[in-house]
XYZ file of N, CA and C in Angstrom:
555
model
N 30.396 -28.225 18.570
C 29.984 -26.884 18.190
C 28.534 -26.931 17.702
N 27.860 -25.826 17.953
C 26.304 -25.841 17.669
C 26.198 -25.560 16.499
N 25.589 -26.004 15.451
C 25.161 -25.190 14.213
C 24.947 -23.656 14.295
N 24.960 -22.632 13.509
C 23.951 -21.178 13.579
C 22.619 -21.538 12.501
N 22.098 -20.904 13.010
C 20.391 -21.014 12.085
C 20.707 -19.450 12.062
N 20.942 -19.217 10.298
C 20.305 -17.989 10.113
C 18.911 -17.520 9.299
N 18.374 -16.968 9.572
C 16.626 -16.434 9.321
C 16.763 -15.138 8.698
N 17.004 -14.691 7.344
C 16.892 -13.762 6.395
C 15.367 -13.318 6.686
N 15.175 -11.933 7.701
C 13.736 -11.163 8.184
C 14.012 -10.033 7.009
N 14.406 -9.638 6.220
C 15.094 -8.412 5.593
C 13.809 -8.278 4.714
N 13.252 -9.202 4.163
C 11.973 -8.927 2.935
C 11.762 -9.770 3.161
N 10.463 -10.253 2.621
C 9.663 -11.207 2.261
C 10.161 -11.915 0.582
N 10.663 -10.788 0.058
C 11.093 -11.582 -1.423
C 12.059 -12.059 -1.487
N 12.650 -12.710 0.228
C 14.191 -13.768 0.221
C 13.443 -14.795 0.481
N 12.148 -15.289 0.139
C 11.858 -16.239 0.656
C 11.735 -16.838 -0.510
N 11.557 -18.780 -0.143
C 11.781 -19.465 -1.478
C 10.435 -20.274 -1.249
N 9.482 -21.028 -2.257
C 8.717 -22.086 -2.336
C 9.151 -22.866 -1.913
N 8.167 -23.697 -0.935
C 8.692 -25.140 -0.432
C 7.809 -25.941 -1.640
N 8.509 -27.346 -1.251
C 8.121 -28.239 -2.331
C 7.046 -28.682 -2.717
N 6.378 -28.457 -1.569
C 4.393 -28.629 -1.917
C 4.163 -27.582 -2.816
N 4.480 -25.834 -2.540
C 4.545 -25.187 -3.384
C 4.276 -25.307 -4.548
N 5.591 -25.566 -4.577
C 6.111 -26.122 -6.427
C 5.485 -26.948 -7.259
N 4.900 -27.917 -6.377
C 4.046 -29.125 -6.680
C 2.995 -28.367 -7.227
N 2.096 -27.792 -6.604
C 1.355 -26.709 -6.174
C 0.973 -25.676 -7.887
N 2.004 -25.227 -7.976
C 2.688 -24.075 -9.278
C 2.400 -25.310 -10.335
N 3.052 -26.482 -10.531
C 3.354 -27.021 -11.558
C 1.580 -27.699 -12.098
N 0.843 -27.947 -11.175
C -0.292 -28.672 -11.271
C -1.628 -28.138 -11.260
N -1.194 -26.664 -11.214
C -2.244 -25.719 -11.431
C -2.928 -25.219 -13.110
N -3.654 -25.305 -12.730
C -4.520 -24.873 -14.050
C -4.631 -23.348 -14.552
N -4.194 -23.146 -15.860
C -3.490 -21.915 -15.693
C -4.446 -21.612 -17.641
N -4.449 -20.469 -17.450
C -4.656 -19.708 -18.983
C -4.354 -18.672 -18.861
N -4.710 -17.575 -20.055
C -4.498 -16.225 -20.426
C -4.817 -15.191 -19.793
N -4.251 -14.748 -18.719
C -4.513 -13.596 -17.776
C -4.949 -12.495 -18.407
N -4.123 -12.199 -19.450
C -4.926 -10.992 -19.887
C -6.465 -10.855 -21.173
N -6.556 -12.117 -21.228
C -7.887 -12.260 -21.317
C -8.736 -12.899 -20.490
N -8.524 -12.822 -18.866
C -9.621 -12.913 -17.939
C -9.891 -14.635 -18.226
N -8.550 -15.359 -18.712
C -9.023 -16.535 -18.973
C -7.913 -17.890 -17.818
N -7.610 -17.105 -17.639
C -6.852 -17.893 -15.808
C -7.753 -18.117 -14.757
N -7.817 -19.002 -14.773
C -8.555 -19.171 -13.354
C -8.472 -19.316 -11.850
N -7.253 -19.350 -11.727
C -6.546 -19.331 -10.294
C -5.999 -17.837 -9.868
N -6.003 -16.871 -11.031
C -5.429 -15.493 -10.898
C -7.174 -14.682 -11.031
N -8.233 -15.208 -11.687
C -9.554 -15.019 -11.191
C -10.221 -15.328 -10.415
N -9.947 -16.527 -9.648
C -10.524 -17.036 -8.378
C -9.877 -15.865 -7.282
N -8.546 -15.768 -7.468
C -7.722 -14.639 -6.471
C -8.304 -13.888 -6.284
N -8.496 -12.776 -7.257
C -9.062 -11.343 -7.508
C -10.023 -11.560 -6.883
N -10.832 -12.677 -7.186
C -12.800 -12.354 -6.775
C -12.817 -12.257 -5.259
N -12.049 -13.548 -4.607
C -11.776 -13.422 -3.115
C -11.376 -12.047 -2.907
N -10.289 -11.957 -3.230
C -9.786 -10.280 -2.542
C -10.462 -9.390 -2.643
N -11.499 -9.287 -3.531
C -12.899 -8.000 -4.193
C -13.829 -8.607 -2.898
N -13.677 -9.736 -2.662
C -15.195 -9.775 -2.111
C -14.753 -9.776 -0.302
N -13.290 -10.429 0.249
C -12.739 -10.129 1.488
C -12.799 -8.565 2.206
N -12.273 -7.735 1.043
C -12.438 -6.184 0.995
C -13.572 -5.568 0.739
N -14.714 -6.040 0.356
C -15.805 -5.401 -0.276
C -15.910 -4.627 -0.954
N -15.371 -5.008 -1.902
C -14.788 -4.101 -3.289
C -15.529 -4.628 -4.827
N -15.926 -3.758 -5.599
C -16.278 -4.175 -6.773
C -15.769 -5.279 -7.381
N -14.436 -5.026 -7.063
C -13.145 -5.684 -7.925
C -11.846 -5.695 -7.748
N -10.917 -6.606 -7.728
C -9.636 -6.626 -7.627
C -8.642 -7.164 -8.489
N -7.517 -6.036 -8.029
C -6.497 -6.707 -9.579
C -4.822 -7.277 -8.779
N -4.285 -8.176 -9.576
C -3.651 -8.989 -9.333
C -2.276 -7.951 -9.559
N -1.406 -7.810 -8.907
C -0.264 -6.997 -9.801
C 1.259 -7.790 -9.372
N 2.281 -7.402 -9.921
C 3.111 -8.298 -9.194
C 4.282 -7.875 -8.386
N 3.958 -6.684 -7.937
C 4.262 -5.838 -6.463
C 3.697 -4.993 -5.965
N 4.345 -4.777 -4.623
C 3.670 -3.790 -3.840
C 3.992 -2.349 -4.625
N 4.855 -1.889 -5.010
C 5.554 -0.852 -5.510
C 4.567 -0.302 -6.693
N 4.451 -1.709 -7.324
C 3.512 -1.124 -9.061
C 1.726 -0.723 -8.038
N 1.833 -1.438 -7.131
C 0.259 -0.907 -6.744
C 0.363 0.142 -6.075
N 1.316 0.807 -5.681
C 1.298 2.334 -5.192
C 1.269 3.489 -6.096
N 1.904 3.450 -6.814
C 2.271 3.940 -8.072
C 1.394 3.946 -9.061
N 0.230 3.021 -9.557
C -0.843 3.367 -10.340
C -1.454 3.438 -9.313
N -2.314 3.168 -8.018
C -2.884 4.120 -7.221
C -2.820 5.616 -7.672
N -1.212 6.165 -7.393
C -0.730 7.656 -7.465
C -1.562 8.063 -8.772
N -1.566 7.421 -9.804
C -1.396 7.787 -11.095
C -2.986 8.264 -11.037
N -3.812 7.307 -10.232
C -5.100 7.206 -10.861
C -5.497 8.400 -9.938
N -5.022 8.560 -8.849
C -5.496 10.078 -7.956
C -5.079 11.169 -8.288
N -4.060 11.360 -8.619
C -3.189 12.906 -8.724
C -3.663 12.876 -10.081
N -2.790 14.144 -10.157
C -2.752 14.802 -11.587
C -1.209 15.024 -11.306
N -0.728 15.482 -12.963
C 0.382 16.150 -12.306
C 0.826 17.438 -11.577
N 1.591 17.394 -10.568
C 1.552 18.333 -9.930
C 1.094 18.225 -8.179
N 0.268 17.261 -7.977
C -0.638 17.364 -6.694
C 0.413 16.581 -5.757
N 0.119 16.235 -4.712
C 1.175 15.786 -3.484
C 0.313 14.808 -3.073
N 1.157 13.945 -2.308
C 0.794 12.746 -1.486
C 0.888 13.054 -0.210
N 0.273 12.767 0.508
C 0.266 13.578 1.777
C 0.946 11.363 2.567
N 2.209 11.492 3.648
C 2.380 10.222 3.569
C 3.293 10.244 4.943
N 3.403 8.651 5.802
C 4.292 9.673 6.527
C 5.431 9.450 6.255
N 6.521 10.278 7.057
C 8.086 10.626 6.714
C 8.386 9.217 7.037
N 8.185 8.154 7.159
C 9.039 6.705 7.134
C 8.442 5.831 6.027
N 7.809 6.218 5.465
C 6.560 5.445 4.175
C 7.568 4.780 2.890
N 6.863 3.592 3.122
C 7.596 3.159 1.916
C 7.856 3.734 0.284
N 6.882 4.220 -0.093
C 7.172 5.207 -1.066
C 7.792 6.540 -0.905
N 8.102 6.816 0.056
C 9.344 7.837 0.273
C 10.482 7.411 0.090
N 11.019 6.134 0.887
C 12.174 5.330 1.090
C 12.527 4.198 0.162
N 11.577 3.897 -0.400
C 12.017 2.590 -1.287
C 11.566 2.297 -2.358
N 10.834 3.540 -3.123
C 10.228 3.185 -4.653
C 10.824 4.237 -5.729
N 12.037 5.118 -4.893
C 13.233 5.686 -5.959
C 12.026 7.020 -6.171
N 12.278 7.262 -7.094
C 11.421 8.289 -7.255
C 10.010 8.403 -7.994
N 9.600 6.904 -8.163
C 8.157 6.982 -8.872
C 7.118 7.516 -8.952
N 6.752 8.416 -7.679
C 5.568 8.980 -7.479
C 5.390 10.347 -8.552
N 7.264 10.884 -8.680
C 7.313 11.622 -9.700
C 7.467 11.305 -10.881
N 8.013 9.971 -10.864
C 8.185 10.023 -12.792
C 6.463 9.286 -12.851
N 5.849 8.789 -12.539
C 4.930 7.785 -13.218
C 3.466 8.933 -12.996
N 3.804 9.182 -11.626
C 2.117 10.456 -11.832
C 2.244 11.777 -11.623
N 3.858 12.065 -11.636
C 4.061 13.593 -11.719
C 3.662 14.132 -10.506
N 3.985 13.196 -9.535
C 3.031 13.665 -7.935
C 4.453 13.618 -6.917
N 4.398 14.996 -6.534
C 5.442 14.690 -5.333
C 4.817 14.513 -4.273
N 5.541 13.822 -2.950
C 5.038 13.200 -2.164
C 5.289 14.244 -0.656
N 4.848 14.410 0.046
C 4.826 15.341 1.371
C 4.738 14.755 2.439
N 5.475 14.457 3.300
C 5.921 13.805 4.540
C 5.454 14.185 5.717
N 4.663 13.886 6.632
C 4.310 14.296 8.106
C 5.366 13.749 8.695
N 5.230 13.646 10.145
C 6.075 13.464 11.292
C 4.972 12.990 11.972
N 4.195 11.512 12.122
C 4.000 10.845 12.340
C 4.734 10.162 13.501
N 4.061 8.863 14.217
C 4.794 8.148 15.346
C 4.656 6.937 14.873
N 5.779 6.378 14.717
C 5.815 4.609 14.556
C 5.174 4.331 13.109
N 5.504 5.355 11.933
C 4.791 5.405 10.308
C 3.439 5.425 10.850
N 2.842 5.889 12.029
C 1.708 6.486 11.934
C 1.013 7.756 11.918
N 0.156 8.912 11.261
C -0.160 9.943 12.052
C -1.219 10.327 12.114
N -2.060 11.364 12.910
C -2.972 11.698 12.911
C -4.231 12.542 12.224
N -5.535 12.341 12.178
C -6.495 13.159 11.456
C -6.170 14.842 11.719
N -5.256 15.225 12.686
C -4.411 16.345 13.044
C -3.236 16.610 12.161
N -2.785 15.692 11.672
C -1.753 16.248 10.952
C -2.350 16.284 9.763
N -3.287 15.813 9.415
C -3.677 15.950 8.212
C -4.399 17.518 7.487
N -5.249 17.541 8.762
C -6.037 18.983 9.025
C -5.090 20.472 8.485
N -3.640 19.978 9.453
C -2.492 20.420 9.599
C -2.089 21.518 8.375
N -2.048 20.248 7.636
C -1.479 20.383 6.488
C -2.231 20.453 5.020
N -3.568 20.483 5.075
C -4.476 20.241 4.391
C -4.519 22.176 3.892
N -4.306 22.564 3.046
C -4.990 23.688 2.286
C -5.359 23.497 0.800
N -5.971 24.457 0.620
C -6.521 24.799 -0.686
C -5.576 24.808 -1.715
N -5.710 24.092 -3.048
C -4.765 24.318 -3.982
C -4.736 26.075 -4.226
N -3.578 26.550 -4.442
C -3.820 28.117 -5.093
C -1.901 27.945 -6.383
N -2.320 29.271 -6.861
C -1.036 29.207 -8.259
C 0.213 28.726 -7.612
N 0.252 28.970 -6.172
C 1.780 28.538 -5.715
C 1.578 27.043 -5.197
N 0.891 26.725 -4.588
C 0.762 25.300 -3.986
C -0.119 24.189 -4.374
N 0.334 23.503 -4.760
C -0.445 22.374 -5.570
C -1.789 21.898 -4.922
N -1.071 21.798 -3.241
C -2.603 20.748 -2.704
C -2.241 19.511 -2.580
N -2.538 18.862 -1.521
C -2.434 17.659 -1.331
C -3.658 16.793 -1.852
N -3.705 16.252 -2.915
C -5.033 15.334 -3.369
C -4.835 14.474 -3.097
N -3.950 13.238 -2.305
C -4.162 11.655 -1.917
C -3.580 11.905 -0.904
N -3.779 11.215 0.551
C -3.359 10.600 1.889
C -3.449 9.325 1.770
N -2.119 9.145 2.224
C -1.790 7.586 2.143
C -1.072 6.791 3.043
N -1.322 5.519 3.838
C -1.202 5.259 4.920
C -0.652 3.431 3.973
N -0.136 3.018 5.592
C 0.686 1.768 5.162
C 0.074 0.764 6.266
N -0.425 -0.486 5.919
C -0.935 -1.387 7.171
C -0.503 -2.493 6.890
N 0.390 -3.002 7.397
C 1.197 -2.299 8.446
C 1.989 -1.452 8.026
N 3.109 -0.732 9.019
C 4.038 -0.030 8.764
C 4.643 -0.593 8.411
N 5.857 -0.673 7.455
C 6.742 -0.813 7.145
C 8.053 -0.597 7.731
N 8.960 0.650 7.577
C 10.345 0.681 8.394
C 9.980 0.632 9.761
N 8.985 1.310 10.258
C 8.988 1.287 11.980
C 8.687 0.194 12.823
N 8.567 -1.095 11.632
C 8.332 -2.628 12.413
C 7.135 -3.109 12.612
N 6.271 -2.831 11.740
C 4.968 -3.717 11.427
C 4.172 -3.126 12.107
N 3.866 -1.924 12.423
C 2.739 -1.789 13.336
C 1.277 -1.892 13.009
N 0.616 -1.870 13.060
C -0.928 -2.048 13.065
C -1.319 -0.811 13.627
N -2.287 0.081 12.194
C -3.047 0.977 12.422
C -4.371 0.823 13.064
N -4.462 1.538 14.222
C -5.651 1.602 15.020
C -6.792 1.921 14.386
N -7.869 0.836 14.132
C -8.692 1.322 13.287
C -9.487 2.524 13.249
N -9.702 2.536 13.879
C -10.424 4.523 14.330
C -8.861 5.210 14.316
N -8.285 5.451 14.379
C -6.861 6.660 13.892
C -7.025 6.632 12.300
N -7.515 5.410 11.851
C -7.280 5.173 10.229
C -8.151 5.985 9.920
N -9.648 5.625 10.458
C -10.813 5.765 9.924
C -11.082 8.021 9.774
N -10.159 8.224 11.234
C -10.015 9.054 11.692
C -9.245 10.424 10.196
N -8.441 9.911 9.895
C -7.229 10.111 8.947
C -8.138 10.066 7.723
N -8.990 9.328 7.519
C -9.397 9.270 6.003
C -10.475 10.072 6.120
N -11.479 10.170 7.172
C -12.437 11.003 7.149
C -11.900 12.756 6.954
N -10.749 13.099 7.345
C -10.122 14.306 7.849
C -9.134 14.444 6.116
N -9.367 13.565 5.576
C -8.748 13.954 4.035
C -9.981 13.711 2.990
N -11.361 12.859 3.110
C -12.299 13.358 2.383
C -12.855 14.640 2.923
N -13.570 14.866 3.985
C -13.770 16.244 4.089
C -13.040 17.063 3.732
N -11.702 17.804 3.487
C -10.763 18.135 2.924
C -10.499 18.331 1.115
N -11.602 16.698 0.225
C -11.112 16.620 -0.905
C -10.582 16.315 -1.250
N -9.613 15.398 -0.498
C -7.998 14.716 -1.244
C -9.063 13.007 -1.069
N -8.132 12.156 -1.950
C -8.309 10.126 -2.316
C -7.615 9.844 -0.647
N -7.713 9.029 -0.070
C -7.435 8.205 0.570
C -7.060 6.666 -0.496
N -5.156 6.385 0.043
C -4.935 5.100 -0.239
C -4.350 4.029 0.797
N -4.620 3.212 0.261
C -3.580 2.225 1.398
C -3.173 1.396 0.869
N -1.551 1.778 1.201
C -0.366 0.125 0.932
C -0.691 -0.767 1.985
N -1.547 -2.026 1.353
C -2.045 -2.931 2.480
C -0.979 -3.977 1.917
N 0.264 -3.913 1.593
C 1.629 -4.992 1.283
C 1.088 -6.019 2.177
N 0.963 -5.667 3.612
C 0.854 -6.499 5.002
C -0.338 -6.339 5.704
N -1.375 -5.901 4.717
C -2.806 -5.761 5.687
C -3.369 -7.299 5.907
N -3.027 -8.547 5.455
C -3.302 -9.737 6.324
C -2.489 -9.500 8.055
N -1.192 -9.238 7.841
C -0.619 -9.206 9.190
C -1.525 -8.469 10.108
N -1.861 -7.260 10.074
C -2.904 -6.480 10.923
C -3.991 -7.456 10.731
N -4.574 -7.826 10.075
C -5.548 -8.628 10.149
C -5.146 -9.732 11.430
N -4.631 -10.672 11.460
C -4.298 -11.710 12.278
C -3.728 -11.046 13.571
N -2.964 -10.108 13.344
C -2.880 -9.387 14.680
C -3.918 -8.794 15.750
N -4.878 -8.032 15.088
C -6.186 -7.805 15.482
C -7.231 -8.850 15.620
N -6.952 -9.835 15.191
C -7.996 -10.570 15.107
C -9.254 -10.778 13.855
């Protein structure tokens, strides 16, 4: 009889350290993170600030908490996320967008968790006493439920230009923006 090999694809957080890893963890040089006194969690950040071309980057210890103070730091309460209808913060962060920034979230109909500087347009009006306004568009690279896809960089670029002209933040859950990376090249 053949063995079965089973391969847990379900998350990434069923995965375990291999033993170099560990080796790895145990032999690292480590201090006070929250006094900027770690150096392997500051070496991180600076790479990722400077890979992205970003002022600065912060270390957090999920994807979930970095969507969610994103939300916090764009909205107010009251304003909408403009996102699409398969987005991981629709489907899998419970209801945070409302308890943590008081922001409900608004769903397109997108293809493959992707959609267009058209749907955005779409849906884009003016805050008035009845309708809040969409102040953040927010996109996922990769997708998430629809199977990793990789946003076309001009559809992205497309999408964010069509929500600053507009007035709303542009964010991105880049959970998997190395994968698009290596995928694209």
């Amino acid at each position: 009889m053949v063995p079965q090999l089973k391969i847990d694809l379900y998350s990434d957080t069923a995965t375990q350290p291999t033993q170099g890893m560990r080796e790895f963890m145990c032999a690292a040089e480590v201090g006070d993170e929250q006094r900027g006194e770690d150096p392997t969690t500051n070496a991180l950040q600076e790479m990722v600030a400077q890979m992205l071309g970003k002022e600065a980057a912060l270390l957090l210890p999920s994807g979930t908490m970095c969507n969610q103070i994103a939300f916090a730091v764009h909205c107010s309460p009251g304003d909408m996320i403009l996102v699409d209808k398969s987005a991981h913060p629709l489907h899998s962060e419970g209801a945070g967008s409302g308890v943590i920034a008081a922001a409900t979230i608004y769903p397109v109909e997108g293809q493959n968790g992707q959609y267009t500087a058209d749907h955005v347009a779409e849906v884009m009006e003016p805050s008035t006493r009845y309708w809040p306004g969409i102040r953040l568009v927010a996109v996922e690279q990769t997708t998430n439920r629809p199977g990793g896809r990789v946003w076309p960089l001009e559809q992205m670029r497309s999408v964010c230009k069509a929500a600053h002209d507009r007035g709303a933040s542009t964010h991105m859950d880049g959970a998997r923006l190395l994968n698009a990376v290596v995928a694209t090249g």
